[in-house]
Amino acid sequence: MSIQIFGLPVSRGVAIGRAVLIASSRVDVPHVFIDPSLIDEEIVRLLTARDVVADEFETLKHDLPPDAPAELAALLDVHQMLLQDEALIGAAADWIRQRHYNAEWAVSAQLEVLARQFDEMEDAYIRERKADLEQVVERLLRSLSRGLPSAVPDPSRAGARDFGGDEPLVLVAGDIAPADMLSFKRSVFTGFVTDVGGKTSHTAIVARSMDIPAVVGARQASHLIRQDDCIIIDGDAGLVIVDPSPIVLEEYRFRQRQSELERGRLARLRHTPAVTLDGERVELLANIEMPEDGPVALEAGAVGVGLFRSEFLFMNRGGDLPDEEEQYEAYRSAVDAMKGLPVTIRTVDIGADKPLEGLSSSELRHESVLNPALGLRAIRWSLSEPSMFRRQLRALLRAAVHGPVKILIPMLASQNEIRQTMENIAHVRRQLTESGKPFGDVQLGAMIEVPAAALTLPMFLRYFDFVSIGTNDLIQYTLAIDRADEAVAHLYDPWHPAVLHLISTTIAQARAAGRGVSVCGEMAGDPAFTELLLAMGLRSFSMHPSQIASVKQRVLRADTRRLAPLVDAVIQSEEPEVTCGELFASLGTPQHADRLARAQQLPTFHQAQ
Ligand code: PEP
Ligand code: MG
């Protein structure tokens, strides 16, 4: 029977495919597509892990004290039986063979299938065996993690769909950490759904950067959807349809074709300069996560990188941080990829919903337990780990020899942090000079994403060459709404007058001081805000490459001379979204003069007569 699940739309479009379920597990499960040539090796890994666990059970049984209850030995027999059952190991080997999953993923995928079968059993005794199965699988996963890791996937196969047939695959999970999301980037998935998450959680942001339809906060999705179910993801409506009827499927296939046509039309704007009707040049920049995203940004028509989230270089490496050379190479390759266009690299923004696995810092562990969004994250963490911070700064300054680099500092709130940041930069400049390593000039920027920074902007403008407004966090901290929590997602409101007020004064003050100002949060890539931000005076927007064309379309149709006078009416309105819709939609219509006058609270032409 077809079911519908509602969540939050985070990335537009329609995906139709077979569900690949990523189960949440007590043990960390790496999800890797292995190279087809290594299937046999991976199956041997699986069988070896099984044999190791079988030996463990034998030892346990052998070591049972003579007075141990008889049930204990019987239980170990049950575990042995489950372990040797073809329904577990044989089927897991099939996942490896057919889908090219690594062994850990294959075992946990099969656990998911079997667990559901147990849940449906009439017999309570058999139903309870699910817990035993989970324990056996946990042992298997631990044994796999102690053995050799899977062969690394072949990057040249990225995007290939040569397993499990030709049908597209969509990812379904309880939650996906941003780091895991990154490893799925440019993989085979054509859409994804998670139970948790908000629209601007980092998982959603990476999904958006993958430019595939996605829905988050779909609560029970990972429980209601089964491996291999046919599902539709409607990324515009935030809807997931499981097992759709043929009519619904046909309707969505039609919409899928329409949206592909629309994308094709928009793509033609790629190399058109972003200039408004009244001749204002607008800079449309790209947000990227890895240096390899550079060519994608160029292809989308970006005129530079406005935000390179460097923390993604620090992920998926078991807590081992990249050294100066490795970082230098990564930044340099981003600079090279952008062929002389400016590259704005943000220093690490670790913490909150972007934890680093296996970090030794006790303080970081402490903050992740308490209130991560308010804890030791971003520049606070960098300043607490000066050698790490200086390593990154040195690598950035050295990369600046190869092209225009701007350094952006996240989450600054106070003068003390600004001062320490400047001292660190001065220190590494001295170090580089002394060691004779060449380094380049950089512009320094501050992210404005804490209300305290927006409210003390003149101080920031004294120290920095430019500011970049991180609306994702600015909204979170202004409204006290956790951006990653789907339970309060309905209260996460970019249209809140307080948020608009902070954005607008930041833009106005930065411009008045002759400093660069851009927006690099998700609002910059949402066409619903393009006119309003232009009206506020913004001329630099940074977003996922996939959003550039839609925003450019809005820019090309905008007339900033007519938009600017409407800003106050929107900000002062109790319902800015409605007011904005009414005022901006009317531009160019016969009612335009009346509306404009009303917005400015001037008598209209008719009243004056
Ligand atoms: C922001 O907060 O708006 C931003 C761009 O940074 P991030 O989303 O990485 O926190
Ligand atoms: Mg931020």
Coordinates of C-alpha atoms in Angstrom, one line a residue, residues 321-596:
L321 CA 44.1 16.3 11.4
P322 CA 45.7 17.4 8.1
D323 CA 49.1 18.9 8.5
E324 CA 50.3 22.2 7.0
E325 CA 51.5 20.7 3.7
E326 CA 48.3 18.7 3.1
Q327 CA 46.2 21.8 3.8
Y328 CA 48.5 24.0 1.6
E329 CA 48.0 21.5 -1.3
A330 CA 44.3 21.5 -0.8
Y331 CA 43.9 25.3 -0.7
R332 CA 46.3 25.7 -3.6
S333 CA 44.3 23.2 -5.7
A334 CA 41.1 25.2 -4.9
V335 CA 42.9 28.4 -6.0
D336 CA 44.2 26.8 -9.2
A337 CA 40.8 25.3 -10.0
M338 CA 39.3 28.8 -9.8
K339 CA 41.7 30.1 -12.5
G340 CA 42.5 33.5 -10.9
L341 CA 39.1 34.2 -9.5
P342 CA 39.0 35.0 -5.7
V343 CA 38.7 32.1 -3.3
T344 CA 37.4 32.8 0.2
I345 CA 38.5 30.1 2.6
R346 CA 36.9 30.0 6.0
T347 CA 39.0 28.7 8.9
V348 CA 37.7 25.5 10.5
D349 CA 34.2 25.6 11.8
I350 CA 34.3 22.4 13.8
G351 CA 31.7 21.7 16.6
A352 CA 27.9 22.0 16.9
D353 CA 26.5 19.7 14.2
K354 CA 29.9 19.2 12.6
P355 CA 31.8 17.1 15.2
L356 CA 35.2 15.7 14.6
E357 CA 35.5 12.0 15.2
G358 CA 38.1 10.8 17.6
L359 CA 39.4 14.2 18.6
S360 CA 41.6 14.0 21.7
S361 CA 40.6 17.4 23.1
S362 CA 38.8 16.7 26.3
E363 CA 37.2 20.2 26.1
L364 CA 35.7 19.4 22.7
R365 CA 34.2 16.2 24.1
H366 CA 32.8 18.2 26.9
E367 CA 31.1 20.7 24.7
S368 CA 29.6 18.1 22.5
V369 CA 27.7 16.7 25.4
L370 CA 26.3 20.0 26.8
N371 CA 25.1 22.5 24.3
P372 CA 27.1 22.1 21.1
A373 CA 25.7 25.1 19.2
L374 CA 26.7 27.4 22.1
G375 CA 29.9 25.5 22.9
L376 CA 33.5 25.4 21.8
R377 CA 33.0 25.7 18.0
A378 CA 34.5 27.5 15.1
I379 CA 36.9 30.3 16.0
R380 CA 36.5 29.5 19.7
W381 CA 37.9 26.0 19.0
S382 CA 40.7 27.4 16.8
L383 CA 41.8 29.8 19.5
S384 CA 41.8 27.0 22.0
E385 CA 44.1 25.0 19.8
P386 CA 46.6 27.6 18.7
S387 CA 49.1 25.2 17.0
M388 CA 46.3 23.8 14.8
F389 CA 45.0 27.3 14.0
R390 CA 48.4 28.5 13.1
R391 CA 49.0 25.5 10.9
Q392 CA 45.9 26.4 9.0
L393 CA 46.8 30.1 8.8
R394 CA 50.3 29.3 7.4
A395 CA 48.8 27.0 4.8
L396 CA 46.3 29.7 3.8
L397 CA 48.9 32.4 3.5
R398 CA 51.2 30.2 1.4
A399 CA 48.3 29.2 -0.9
A400 CA 47.8 33.0 -1.5
V401 CA 51.0 33.0 -3.6
H402 CA 49.0 31.1 -6.3
G403 CA 46.0 33.4 -6.6
P404 CA 43.7 35.7 -4.8
V405 CA 42.8 34.2 -1.4
K406 CA 40.6 35.7 1.3
I407 CA 40.5 34.4 4.8
L408 CA 37.2 34.3 6.6
I409 CA 36.9 33.8 10.3
P410 CA 33.7 32.1 11.6
M411 CA 31.6 32.9 14.7
L412 CA 33.5 35.9 16.0
A413 CA 31.6 37.7 18.7
S414 CA 33.9 39.9 20.7
Q415 CA 36.9 42.2 20.5
N416 CA 39.0 39.8 22.5
E417 CA 38.5 37.1 19.8
I418 CA 39.3 39.5 17.1
R419 CA 42.5 40.6 18.8
Q420 CA 43.7 37.0 19.4
T421 CA 42.9 36.2 15.8
M422 CA 44.9 39.1 14.5
E423 CA 47.8 38.2 16.8
N424 CA 47.9 34.7 15.4
I425 CA 47.9 36.0 11.9
A426 CA 50.8 38.4 12.7
H427 CA 52.6 35.5 14.4
V428 CA 52.4 33.2 11.4
R429 CA 53.4 36.0 9.0
R430 CA 56.6 36.4 11.1
Q431 CA 57.2 32.6 11.2
L432 CA 56.8 32.4 7.4
T433 CA 59.1 35.3 6.9
E434 CA 61.7 33.8 9.2
S435 CA 61.6 30.4 7.5
G436 CA 61.8 32.0 4.1
K437 CA 58.6 30.4 2.8
P438 CA 56.8 32.5 0.3
F439 CA 53.4 33.7 1.2
G440 CA 50.9 36.1 -0.3
D441 CA 48.7 39.0 0.6
V442 CA 45.2 38.1 1.8
Q443 CA 42.1 40.0 2.6
L444 CA 40.7 39.2 6.0
G445 CA 37.0 38.8 6.6
A446 CA 34.7 38.2 9.6
M447 CA 31.6 36.1 9.4
I448 CA 28.6 37.9 11.0
E449 CA 26.6 35.1 12.4
V450 CA 26.2 35.9 16.0
P451 CA 23.8 38.8 16.9
A452 CA 26.6 40.3 19.1
A453 CA 28.7 40.8 16.0
A454 CA 25.9 42.4 14.0
L455 CA 25.2 44.7 16.8
T456 CA 28.8 45.8 17.2
L457 CA 29.6 45.9 13.5
P458 CA 31.6 49.2 13.5
M459 CA 34.2 47.5 15.6
F460 CA 34.4 44.6 13.1
L461 CA 34.7 47.0 10.2
R462 CA 37.7 48.6 11.8
Y463 CA 39.6 45.4 11.8
F464 CA 38.4 43.5 8.7
D465 CA 38.5 44.1 5.0
F466 CA 35.1 42.5 4.5
V467 CA 32.3 40.8 6.3
S468 CA 30.2 37.9 5.2
I469 CA 26.8 37.3 6.8
G470 CA 26.2 33.7 7.8
T471 CA 22.4 33.8 7.9
N472 CA 22.1 30.1 8.9
D473 CA 23.7 30.8 12.3
L474 CA 22.5 34.3 12.6
I475 CA 18.9 33.1 12.5
Q476 CA 19.7 30.3 14.9
Y477 CA 21.3 32.6 17.5
T478 CA 18.8 35.5 17.0
L479 CA 15.7 33.3 17.4
A480 CA 17.3 30.8 19.8
I481 CA 16.3 27.9 17.5
D482 CA 18.6 25.0 16.9
R483 CA 19.0 24.9 13.2
A484 CA 19.5 21.1 13.2
D485 CA 16.4 20.3 15.3
E486 CA 13.4 19.3 13.3
A487 CA 11.1 19.7 16.4
V488 CA 11.6 23.5 16.2
A489 CA 12.1 23.7 12.4
H490 CA 8.7 25.5 12.0
L491 CA 10.1 28.3 14.2
Y492 CA 13.3 28.7 12.3
D493 CA 12.2 31.8 10.3
P494 CA 14.5 33.8 8.0
W495 CA 11.6 36.2 7.5
H496 CA 11.6 37.2 11.2
P497 CA 11.8 41.0 11.4
A498 CA 14.6 40.8 13.9
V499 CA 16.7 38.7 11.5
L500 CA 15.9 41.1 8.6
H501 CA 16.8 44.1 10.7
L502 CA 20.2 42.6 11.6
I503 CA 21.0 41.7 7.9
S504 CA 19.9 45.1 6.6
T505 CA 21.9 47.1 9.1
T506 CA 25.0 45.0 8.6
I507 CA 24.8 45.5 4.8
A508 CA 24.1 49.3 5.2
Q509 CA 26.9 49.9 7.7
A510 CA 29.5 47.8 5.8
R511 CA 28.7 49.7 2.6
A512 CA 28.8 53.1 4.3
A513 CA 32.3 52.1 5.6
G514 CA 33.5 51.1 2.2
R515 CA 33.9 47.5 3.2
G516 CA 32.9 44.4 1.2
V517 CA 29.8 42.6 2.4
S518 CA 28.3 39.4 1.2
V519 CA 25.8 36.8 2.4
C520 CA 26.9 33.2 2.4
G521 CA 24.2 31.5 4.4
E522 CA 21.4 29.6 2.7
M523 CA 19.3 32.8 2.2
A524 CA 21.7 33.9 -0.5
G525 CA 20.8 31.0 -2.7
D526 CA 17.1 31.1 -2.1
P527 CA 15.5 33.1 -4.9
A528 CA 12.6 34.1 -2.6
F529 CA 15.1 36.5 -0.9
T530 CA 17.0 37.8 -4.0
E531 CA 15.0 41.0 -4.5
L532 CA 14.9 41.8 -0.8
L533 CA 18.7 41.4 -0.4
L534 CA 19.3 43.5 -3.5
A535 CA 16.9 46.1 -2.1
M536 CA 19.0 46.1 1.1
G537 CA 22.0 47.0 -1.0
L538 CA 23.6 43.6 -1.2
R539 CA 25.7 43.0 -4.3
S540 CA 27.6 39.8 -3.4
F541 CA 25.8 36.5 -2.9
S542 CA 27.5 33.2 -2.1
M543 CA 25.6 29.9 -2.6
H544 CA 25.8 26.3 -3.8
P545 CA 26.7 26.3 -7.5
S546 CA 23.4 24.6 -8.3
Q547 CA 21.5 27.7 -7.1
I548 CA 23.4 30.3 -9.1
A549 CA 21.2 30.1 -12.2
S550 CA 17.9 30.6 -10.4
V551 CA 19.3 33.5 -8.4
K552 CA 20.8 35.0 -11.5
Q553 CA 17.4 34.9 -13.2
R554 CA 16.0 37.0 -10.4
V555 CA 18.9 39.5 -10.6
L556 CA 18.5 39.9 -14.3
R557 CA 14.8 40.9 -13.8
A558 CA 15.4 43.2 -10.9
D559 CA 15.6 47.0 -10.8
T560 CA 17.3 48.1 -7.7
R561 CA 16.1 51.7 -8.0
R562 CA 12.6 50.5 -7.6
L563 CA 13.4 47.9 -5.0
A564 CA 15.4 49.9 -2.6
P565 CA 12.6 52.2 -1.4
L566 CA 10.6 49.2 -0.3
V567 CA 13.0 47.8 2.3
D568 CA 11.8 49.8 5.3
A569 CA 8.2 48.8 4.6
V570 CA 9.2 45.1 4.5
I571 CA 11.4 45.2 7.7
Q572 CA 8.9 47.2 9.7
S573 CA 6.0 45.0 8.7
E574 CA 4.8 42.5 11.2
E575 CA 4.6 40.0 8.4
P576 CA 7.6 40.7 6.2
E577 CA 7.1 37.7 3.9
V578 CA 3.6 38.8 3.0
T579 CA 4.5 42.4 2.6
C580 CA 7.5 41.5 0.5
G581 CA 5.4 39.3 -1.7
E582 CA 2.8 42.0 -2.2
L583 CA 5.2 44.8 -2.9
F584 CA 7.7 43.0 -5.0
A585 CA 5.2 41.1 -7.0
S586 CA 3.5 44.3 -7.9
L587 CA 6.6 45.9 -9.4
G588 CA 6.0 46.5 -13.1
T589 CA 2.2 46.2 -12.8
P590 CA -0.2 49.2 -13.0
Q591 CA -0.6 49.1 -9.3
H592 CA 3.1 49.6 -8.8
A593 CA 3.0 53.4 -8.1
D594 CA 0.2 53.0 -5.5
R595 CA 2.0 50.2 -3.7
L596 CA 5.3 52.0 -3.8

